[in-house]
mmCIF file of C-alpha atoms in Angstrom:
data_model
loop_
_atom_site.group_PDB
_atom_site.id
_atom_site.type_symbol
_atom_site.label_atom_id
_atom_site.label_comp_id
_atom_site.label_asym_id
_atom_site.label_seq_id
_atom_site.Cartn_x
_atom_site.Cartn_y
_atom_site.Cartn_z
ATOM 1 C CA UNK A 1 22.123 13.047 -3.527
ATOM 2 C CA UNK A 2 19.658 14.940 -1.035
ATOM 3 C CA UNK A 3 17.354 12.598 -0.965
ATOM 4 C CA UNK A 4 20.017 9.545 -0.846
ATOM 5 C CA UNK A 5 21.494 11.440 2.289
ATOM 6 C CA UNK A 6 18.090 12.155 4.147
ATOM 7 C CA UNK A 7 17.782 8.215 3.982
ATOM 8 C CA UNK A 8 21.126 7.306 4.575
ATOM 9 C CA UNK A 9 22.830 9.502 7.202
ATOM 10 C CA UNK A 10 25.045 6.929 8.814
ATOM 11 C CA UNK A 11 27.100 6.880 4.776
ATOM 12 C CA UNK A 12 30.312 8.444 4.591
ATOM 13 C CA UNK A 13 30.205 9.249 0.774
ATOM 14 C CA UNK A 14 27.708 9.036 -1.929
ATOM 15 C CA UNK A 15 28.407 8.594 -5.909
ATOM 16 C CA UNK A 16 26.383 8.359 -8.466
ATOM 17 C CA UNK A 17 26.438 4.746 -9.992
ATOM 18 C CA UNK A 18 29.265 4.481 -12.894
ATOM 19 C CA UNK A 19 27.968 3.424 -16.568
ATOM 20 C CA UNK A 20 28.560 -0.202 -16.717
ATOM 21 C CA UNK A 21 31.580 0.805 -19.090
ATOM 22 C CA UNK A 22 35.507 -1.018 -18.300
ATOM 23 C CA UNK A 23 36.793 2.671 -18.443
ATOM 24 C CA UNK A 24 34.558 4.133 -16.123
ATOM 25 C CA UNK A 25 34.477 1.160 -13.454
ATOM 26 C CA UNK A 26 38.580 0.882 -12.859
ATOM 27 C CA UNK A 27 38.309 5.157 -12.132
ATOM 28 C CA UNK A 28 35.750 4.442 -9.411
ATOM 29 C CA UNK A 29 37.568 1.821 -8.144
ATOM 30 C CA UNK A 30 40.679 2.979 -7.923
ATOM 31 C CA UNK A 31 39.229 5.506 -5.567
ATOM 32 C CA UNK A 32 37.367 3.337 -3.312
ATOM 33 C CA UNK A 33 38.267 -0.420 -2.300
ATOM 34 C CA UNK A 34 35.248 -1.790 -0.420
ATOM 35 C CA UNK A 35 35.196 -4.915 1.423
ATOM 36 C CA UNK A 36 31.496 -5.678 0.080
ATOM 37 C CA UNK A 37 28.649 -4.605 -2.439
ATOM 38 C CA UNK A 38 25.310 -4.859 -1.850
ATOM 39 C CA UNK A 39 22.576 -5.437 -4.045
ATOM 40 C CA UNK A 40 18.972 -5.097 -4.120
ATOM 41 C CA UNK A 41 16.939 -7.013 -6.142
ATOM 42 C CA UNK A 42 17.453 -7.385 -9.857
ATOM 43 C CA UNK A 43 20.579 -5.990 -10.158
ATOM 44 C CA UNK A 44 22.924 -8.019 -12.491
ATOM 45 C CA UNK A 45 25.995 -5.406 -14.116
ATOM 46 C CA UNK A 46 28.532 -7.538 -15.688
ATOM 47 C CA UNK A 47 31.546 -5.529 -15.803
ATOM 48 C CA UNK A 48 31.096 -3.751 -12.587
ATOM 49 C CA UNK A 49 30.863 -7.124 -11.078
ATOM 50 C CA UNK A 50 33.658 -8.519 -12.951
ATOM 51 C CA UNK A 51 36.065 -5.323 -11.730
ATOM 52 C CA UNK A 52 34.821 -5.596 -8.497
ATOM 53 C CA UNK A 53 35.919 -9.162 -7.702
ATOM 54 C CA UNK A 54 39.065 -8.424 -9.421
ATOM 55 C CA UNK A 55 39.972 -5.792 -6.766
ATOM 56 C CA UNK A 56 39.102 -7.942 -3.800
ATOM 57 C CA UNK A 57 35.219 -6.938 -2.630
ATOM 58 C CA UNK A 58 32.540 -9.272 -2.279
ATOM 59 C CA UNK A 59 29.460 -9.614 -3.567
ATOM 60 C CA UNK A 60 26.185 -9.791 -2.469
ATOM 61 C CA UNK A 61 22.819 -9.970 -4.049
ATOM 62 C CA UNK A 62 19.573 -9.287 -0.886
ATOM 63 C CA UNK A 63 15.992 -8.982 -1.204
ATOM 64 C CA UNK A 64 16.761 -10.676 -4.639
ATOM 65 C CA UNK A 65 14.391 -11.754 -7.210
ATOM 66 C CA UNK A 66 14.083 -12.933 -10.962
ATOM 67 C CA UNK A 67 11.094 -13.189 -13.139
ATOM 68 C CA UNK A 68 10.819 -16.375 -15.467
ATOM 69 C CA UNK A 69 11.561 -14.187 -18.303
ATOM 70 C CA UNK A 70 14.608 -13.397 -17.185
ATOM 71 C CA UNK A 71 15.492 -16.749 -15.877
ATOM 72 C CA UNK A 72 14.593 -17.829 -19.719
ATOM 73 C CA UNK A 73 16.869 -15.164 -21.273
ATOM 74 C CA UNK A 74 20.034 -16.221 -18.786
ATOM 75 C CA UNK A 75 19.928 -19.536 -19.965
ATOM 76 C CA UNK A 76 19.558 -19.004 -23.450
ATOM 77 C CA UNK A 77 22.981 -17.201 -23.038
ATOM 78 C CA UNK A 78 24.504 -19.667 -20.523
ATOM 79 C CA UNK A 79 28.003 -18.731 -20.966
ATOM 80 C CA UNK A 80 27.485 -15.084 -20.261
ATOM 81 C CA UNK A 81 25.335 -16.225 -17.156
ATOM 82 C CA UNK A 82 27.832 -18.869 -15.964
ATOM 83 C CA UNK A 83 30.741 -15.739 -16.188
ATOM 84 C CA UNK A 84 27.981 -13.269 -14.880
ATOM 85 C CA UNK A 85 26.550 -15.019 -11.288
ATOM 86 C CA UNK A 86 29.983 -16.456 -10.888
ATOM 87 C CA UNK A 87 31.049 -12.937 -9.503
ATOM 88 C CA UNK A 88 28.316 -13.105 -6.847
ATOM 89 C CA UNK A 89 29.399 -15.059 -3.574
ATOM 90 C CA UNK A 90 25.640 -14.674 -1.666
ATOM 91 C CA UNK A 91 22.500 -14.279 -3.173
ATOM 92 C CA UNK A 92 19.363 -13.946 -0.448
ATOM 93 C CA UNK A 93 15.963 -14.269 -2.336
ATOM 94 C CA UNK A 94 12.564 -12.995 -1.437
ATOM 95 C CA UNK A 95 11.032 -16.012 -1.853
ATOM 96 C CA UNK A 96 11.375 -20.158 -2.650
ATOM 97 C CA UNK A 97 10.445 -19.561 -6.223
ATOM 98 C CA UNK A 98 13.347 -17.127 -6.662
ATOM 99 C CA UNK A 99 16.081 -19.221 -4.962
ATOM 100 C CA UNK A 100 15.512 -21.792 -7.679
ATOM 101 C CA UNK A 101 15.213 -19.760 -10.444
ATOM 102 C CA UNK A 102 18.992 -18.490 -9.379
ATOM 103 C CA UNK A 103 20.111 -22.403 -8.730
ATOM 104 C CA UNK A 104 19.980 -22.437 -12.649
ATOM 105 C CA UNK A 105 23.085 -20.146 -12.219
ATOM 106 C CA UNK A 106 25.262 -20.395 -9.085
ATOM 107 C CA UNK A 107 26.418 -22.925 -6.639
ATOM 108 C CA UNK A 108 22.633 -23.673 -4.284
ATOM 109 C CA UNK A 109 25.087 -23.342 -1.462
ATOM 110 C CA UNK A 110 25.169 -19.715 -1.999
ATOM 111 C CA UNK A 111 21.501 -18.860 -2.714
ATOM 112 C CA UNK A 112 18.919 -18.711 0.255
ATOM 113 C CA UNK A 113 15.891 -17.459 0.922
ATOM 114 C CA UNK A 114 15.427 -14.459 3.456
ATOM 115 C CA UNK A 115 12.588 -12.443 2.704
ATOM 116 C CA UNK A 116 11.869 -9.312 1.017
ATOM 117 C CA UNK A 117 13.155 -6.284 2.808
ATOM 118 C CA UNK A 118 10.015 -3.984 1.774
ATOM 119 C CA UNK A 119 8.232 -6.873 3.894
ATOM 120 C CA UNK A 120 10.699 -6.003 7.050
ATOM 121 C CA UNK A 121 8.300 -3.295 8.542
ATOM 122 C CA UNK A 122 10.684 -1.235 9.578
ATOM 123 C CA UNK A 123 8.139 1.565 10.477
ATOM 124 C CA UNK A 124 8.197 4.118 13.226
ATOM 125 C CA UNK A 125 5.464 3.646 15.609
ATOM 126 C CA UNK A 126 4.418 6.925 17.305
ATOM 127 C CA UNK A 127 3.806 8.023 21.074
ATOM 128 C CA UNK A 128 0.077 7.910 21.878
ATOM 129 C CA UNK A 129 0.495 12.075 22.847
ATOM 130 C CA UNK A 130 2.448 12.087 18.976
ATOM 131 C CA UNK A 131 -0.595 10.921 17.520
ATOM 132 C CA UNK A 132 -2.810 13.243 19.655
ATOM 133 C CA UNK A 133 -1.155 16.291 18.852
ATOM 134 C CA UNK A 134 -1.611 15.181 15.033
ATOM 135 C CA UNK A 135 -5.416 14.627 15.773
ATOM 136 C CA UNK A 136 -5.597 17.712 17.240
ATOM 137 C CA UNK A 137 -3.868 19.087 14.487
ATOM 138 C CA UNK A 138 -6.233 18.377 11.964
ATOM 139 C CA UNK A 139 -9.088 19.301 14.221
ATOM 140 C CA UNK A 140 -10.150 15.178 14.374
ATOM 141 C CA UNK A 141 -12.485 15.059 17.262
ATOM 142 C CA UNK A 142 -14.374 11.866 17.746
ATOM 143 C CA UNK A 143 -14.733 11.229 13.783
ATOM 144 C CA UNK A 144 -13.851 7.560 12.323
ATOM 145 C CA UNK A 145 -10.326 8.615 9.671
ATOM 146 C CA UNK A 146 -10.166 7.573 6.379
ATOM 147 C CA UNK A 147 -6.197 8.405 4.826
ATOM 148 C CA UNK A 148 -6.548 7.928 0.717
ATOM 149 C CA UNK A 149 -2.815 7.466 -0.489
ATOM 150 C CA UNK A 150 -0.920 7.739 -3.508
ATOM 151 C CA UNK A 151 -3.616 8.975 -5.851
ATOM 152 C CA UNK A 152 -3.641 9.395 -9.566
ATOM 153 C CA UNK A 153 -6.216 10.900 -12.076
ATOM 154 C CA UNK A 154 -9.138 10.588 -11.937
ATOM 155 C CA UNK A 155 -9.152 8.767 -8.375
ATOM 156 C CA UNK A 156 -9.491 11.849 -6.169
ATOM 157 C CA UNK A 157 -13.006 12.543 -7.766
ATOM 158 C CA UNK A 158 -14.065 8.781 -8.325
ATOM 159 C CA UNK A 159 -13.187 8.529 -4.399
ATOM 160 C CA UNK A 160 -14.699 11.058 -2.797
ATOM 161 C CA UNK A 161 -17.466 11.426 -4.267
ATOM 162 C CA UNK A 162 -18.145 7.550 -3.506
ATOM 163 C CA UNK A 163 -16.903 8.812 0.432
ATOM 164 C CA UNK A 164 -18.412 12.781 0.686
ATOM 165 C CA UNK A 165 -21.614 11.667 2.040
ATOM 166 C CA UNK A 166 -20.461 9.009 4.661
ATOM 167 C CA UNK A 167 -21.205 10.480 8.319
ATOM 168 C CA UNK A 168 -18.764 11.540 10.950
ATOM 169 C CA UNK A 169 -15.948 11.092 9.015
ATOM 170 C CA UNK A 170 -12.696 12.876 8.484
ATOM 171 C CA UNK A 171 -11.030 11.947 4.702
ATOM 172 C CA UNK A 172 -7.080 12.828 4.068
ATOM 173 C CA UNK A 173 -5.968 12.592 0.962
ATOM 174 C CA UNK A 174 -2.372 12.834 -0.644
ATOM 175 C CA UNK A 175 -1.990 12.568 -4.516
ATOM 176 C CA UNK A 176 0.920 10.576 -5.432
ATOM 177 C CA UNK A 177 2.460 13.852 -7.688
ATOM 178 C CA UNK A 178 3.245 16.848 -5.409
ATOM 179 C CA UNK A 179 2.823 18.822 -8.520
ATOM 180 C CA UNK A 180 -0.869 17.901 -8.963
ATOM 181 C CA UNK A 181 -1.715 19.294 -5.586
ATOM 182 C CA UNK A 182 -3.223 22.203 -6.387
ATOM 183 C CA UNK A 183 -5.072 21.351 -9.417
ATOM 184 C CA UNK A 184 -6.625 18.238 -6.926
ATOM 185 C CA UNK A 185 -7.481 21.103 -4.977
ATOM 186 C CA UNK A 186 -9.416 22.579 -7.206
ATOM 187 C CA UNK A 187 -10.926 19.924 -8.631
ATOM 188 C CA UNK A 188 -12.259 18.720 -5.379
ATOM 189 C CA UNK A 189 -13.313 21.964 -3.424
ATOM 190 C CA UNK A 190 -16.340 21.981 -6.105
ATOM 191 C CA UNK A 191 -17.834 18.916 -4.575
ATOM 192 C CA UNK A 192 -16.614 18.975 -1.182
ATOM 193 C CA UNK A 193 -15.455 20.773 1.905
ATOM 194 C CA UNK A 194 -11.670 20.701 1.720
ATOM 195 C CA UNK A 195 -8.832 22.507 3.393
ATOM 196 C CA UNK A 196 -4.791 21.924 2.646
ATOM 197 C CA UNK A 197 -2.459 20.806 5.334
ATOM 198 C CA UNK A 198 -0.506 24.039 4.652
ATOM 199 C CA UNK A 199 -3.107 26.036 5.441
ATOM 200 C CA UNK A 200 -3.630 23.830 8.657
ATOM 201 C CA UNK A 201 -0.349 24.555 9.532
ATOM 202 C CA UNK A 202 -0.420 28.246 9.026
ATOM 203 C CA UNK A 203 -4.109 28.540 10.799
ATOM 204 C CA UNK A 204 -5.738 29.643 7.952
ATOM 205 C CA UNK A 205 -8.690 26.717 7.186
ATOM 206 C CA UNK A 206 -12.663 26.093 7.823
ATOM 207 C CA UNK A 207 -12.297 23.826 10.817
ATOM 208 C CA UNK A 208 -15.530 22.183 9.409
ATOM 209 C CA UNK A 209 -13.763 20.532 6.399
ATOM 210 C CA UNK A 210 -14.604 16.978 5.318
ATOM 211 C CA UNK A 211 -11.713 16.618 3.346
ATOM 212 C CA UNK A 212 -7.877 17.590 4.100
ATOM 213 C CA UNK A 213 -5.513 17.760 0.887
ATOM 214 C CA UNK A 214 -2.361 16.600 2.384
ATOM 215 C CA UNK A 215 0.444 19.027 0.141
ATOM 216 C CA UNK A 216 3.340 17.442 1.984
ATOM 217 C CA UNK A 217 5.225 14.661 1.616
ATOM 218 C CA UNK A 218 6.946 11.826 3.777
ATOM 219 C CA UNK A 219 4.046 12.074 6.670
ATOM 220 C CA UNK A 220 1.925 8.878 5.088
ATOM 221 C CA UNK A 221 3.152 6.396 7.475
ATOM 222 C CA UNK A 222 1.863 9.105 10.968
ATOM 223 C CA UNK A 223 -1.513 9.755 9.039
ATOM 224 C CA UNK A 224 -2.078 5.781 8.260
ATOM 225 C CA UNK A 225 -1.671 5.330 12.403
ATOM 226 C CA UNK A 226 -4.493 7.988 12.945
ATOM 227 C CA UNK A 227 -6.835 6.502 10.832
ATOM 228 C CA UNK A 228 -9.452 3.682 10.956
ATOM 229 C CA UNK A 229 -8.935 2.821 7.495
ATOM 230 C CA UNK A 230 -6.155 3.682 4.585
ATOM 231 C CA UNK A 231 -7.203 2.966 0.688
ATOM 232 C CA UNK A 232 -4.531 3.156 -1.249
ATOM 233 C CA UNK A 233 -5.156 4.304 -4.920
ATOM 234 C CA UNK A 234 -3.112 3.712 -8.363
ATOM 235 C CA UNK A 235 -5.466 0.417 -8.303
ATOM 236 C CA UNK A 236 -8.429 2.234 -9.018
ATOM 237 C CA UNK A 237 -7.255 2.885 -13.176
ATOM 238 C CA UNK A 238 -5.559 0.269 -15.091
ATOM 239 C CA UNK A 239 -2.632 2.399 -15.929
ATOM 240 C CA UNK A 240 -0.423 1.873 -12.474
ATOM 241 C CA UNK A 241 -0.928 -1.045 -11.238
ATOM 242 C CA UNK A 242 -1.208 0.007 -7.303
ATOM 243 C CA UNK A 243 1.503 1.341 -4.879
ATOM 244 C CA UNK A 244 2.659 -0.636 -1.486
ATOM 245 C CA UNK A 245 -0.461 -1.515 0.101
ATOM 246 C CA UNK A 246 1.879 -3.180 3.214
ATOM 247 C CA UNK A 247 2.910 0.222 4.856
ATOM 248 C CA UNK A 248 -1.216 0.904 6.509
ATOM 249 C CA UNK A 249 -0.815 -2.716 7.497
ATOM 250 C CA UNK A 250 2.623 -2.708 9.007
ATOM 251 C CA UNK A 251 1.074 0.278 11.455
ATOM 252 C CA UNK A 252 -2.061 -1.674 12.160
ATOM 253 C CA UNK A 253 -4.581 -0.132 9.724
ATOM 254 C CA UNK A 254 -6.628 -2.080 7.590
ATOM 255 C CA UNK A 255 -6.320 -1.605 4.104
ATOM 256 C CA UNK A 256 -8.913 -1.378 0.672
ATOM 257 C CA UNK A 257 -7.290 -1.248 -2.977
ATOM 258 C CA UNK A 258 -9.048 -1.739 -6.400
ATOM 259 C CA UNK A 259 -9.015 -4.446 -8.706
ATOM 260 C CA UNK A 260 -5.613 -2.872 -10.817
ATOM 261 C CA UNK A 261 -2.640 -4.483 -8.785
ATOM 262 C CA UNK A 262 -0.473 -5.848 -11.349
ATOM 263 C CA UNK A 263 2.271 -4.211 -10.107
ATOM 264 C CA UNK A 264 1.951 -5.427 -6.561
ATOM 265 C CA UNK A 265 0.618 -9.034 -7.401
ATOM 266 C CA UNK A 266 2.846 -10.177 -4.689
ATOM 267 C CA UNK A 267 1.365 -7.507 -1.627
ATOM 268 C CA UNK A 268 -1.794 -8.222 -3.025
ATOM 269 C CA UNK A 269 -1.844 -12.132 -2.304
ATOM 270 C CA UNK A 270 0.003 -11.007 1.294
ATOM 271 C CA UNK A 271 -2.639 -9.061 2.294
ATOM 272 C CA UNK A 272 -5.640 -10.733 1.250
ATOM 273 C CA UNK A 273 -4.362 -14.305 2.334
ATOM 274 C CA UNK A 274 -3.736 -12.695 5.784
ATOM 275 C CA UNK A 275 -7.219 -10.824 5.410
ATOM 276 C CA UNK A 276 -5.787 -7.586 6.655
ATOM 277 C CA UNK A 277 -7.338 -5.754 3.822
ATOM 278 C CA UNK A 278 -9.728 -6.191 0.968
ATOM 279 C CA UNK A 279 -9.823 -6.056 -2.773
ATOM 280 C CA UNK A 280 -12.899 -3.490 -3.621
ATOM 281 C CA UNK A 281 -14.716 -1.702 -6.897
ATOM 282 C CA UNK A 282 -15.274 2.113 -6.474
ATOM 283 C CA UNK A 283 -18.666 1.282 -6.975
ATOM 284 C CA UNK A 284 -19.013 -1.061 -3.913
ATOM 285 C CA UNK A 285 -16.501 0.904 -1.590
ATOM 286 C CA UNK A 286 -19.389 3.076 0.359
ATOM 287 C CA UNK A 287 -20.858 -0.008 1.367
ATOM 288 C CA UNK A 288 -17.709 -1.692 1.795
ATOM 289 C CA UNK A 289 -15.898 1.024 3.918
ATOM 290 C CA UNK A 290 -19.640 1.526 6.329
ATOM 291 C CA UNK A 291 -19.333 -2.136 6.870
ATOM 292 C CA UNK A 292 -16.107 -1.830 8.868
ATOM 293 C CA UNK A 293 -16.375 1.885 10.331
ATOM 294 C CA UNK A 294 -19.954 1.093 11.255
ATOM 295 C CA UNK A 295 -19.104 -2.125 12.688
ATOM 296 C CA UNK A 296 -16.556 -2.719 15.774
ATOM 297 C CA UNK A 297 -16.347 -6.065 15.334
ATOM 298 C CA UNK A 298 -15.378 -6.029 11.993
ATOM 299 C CA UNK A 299 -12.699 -3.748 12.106
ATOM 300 C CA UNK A 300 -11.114 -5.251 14.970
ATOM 301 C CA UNK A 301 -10.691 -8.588 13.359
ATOM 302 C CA UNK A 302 -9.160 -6.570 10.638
ATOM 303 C CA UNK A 303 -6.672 -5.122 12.707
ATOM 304 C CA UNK A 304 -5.910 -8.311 14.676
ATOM 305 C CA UNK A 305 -4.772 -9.749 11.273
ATOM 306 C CA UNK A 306 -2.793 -6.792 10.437
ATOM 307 C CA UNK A 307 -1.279 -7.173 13.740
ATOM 308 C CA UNK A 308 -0.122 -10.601 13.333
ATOM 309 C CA UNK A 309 1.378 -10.219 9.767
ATOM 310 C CA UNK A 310 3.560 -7.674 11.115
ATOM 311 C CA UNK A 311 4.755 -10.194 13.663
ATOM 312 C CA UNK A 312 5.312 -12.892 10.790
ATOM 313 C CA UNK A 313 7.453 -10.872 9.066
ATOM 314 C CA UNK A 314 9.598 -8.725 11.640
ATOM 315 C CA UNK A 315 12.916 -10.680 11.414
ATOM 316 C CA UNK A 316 13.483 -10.112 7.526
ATOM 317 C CA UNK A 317 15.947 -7.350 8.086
ATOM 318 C CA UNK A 318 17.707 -9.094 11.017
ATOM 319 C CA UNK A 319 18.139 -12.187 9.190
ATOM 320 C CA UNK A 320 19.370 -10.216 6.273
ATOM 321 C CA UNK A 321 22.276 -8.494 8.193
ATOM 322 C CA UNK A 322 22.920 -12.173 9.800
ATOM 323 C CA UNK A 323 23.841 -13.112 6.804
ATOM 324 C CA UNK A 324 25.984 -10.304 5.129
ATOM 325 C CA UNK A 325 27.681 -10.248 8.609
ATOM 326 C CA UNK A 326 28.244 -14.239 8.264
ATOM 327 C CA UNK A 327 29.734 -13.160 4.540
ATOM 328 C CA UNK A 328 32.297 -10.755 5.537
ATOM 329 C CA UNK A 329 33.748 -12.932 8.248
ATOM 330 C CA UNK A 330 34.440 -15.282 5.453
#
């Protein structure tokens, strides 16, 4: 609930989603009677879709998408899927290869393609003095900024000690697990110069640090538009499969990964088909990273790209409403 109403201020109420039990749907419902119920993604309950059309609301499915397993398993069952998808009256998909995947199911006339919402870059861009008073902040004078996000073990080590030895450079670094801060801390004050953001904040830090240990969260997308460069880690073991290597990008910073992006196969081919990043081993990324902070020109052609896939993809969420808006004047 906190977090639901930090993100969503403009709600009037906030439940928790009812098992997808007969009993439990018709109590919900007979306490609210919305007009429409959105979606996201690959969400497919077949009684609370069934109650819900029986009480009047329509259904949408956005930013939708369906893996060929899935499409596979639906129409081995095609009686349940006919009764499921026939609840649904608008189904927008990420991509081509989605929309016909769902055409297997429900009417084509009510499946079209608009984009994936995480691809909407809906970021906040900051004030030039915002973004000062940050640099200032972290005592960053005239050094080139490397942010490392969304690290896992071992990463922190593998990465800066690939990094610790690079000139004029500031390195912040946020572990994906707030619990893990302090033990990162640790770990890395043994082969580097680090200070914590919290001790930043309080005044109580070696100015001289290499490496700041961002304990906070929520404050990626300000320290991605102070850098030169973001890498973003859980691609750097083979047990995560990377994290959302679009958000540097959307604010104009180049990004590096590692080879491990099965969970972001579709980011992945986005950014390197736009070249506004690059795939990289840990044991090539000191060479790889000097190659753009040491060279103007090839940074700038990085950020150029980045620039211009944010442009390509900054109607997503407008579409998106166009379309739900379209649905309820139905």
């Amino acid at each position: 609930h906190t977090e639901a109403k930090k993100s969503l201020f403009l709600a009037d109420k906030f439940i928790f989603f009812p098992f997808d039990f007969s009993f439990t749907i018709r109590k919900v419902f007979s306490q609210i009677k919305p007009n429409l119920i959105i979606f996201l993604e690959t969400d497919f309950w077949y009684n609370f879709m069934k109650i819900a059309k029986k009480n009047g609301s329509k259904i949408a499915i956005i930013s939708a998408k369906i893996s060929k397993r899935s499409t596979s398993n639906f129409l081995k069952f095609s009686k349940f899927s006919k009764n499921l998808f026939s609840n649904i009256d608008l189904i927008l998909a990420q991509n081509e290869q989605y929309r016909k995947r769902f055409s297997n199911f429900l009417d084509p006339s009510k499946i079209c393609v608009s984009g994936n919402l995480k691809l909407s870059n809906s970021f906040e861009i900051l004030s030039n003095d915002a973004l000062d008073k940050w640099r200032s902040k972290l005592n960053i004078k005239n050094q080139k900024v490397i942010t490392i996000a969304s690290t896992h073990s071992p990463e922190e080590e593998l990465l800066i000690n690939e990094l610790k030895d690079l000139p004029n450079i500031k390195i912040l670094i946020a572990p994906r697990h707030p619990e893990r801060f302090i033990t990162v801390y640790n770990q890395l004050k043994k082969i580097t110069t680090i200070s914590l953001l919290s001790d930043i904040e309080k005044d109580q830090y070696s100015k001289n640090s290499k490496v700041i240990l961002i304990d906070k969260m929520g404050i990626l997308n300000t320290l991605y538009q102070i850098s030169s460069l973001a890498i973003v880690a859980g691609s750097f073991i083979d047990r995560v499969g990377g994290h959302n290597i679009l958000e540097p990008v959307f604010v104009k910073t180049p990004v590096f990964f590692g080879p491990n992006m099965f969970s972001q196969l579709e980011f992945k081919k986005i950014v390197l088909d736009s070249k506004s990043g690059k795939a990289v081993l840990i044991k090539n990324l000191k060479t790889e990273v000097s190659k753009y902070l040491d060279n103007k020109n090839n940074l700038s052609k990085l950020i150029d790209n980045c620039s211009k896939l944010k442009t390509s993809y900054q109607n997503i969420l407008e579409n998106t409403a166009d379309k739900i808006t379209n649905l309820l004047s139905i």
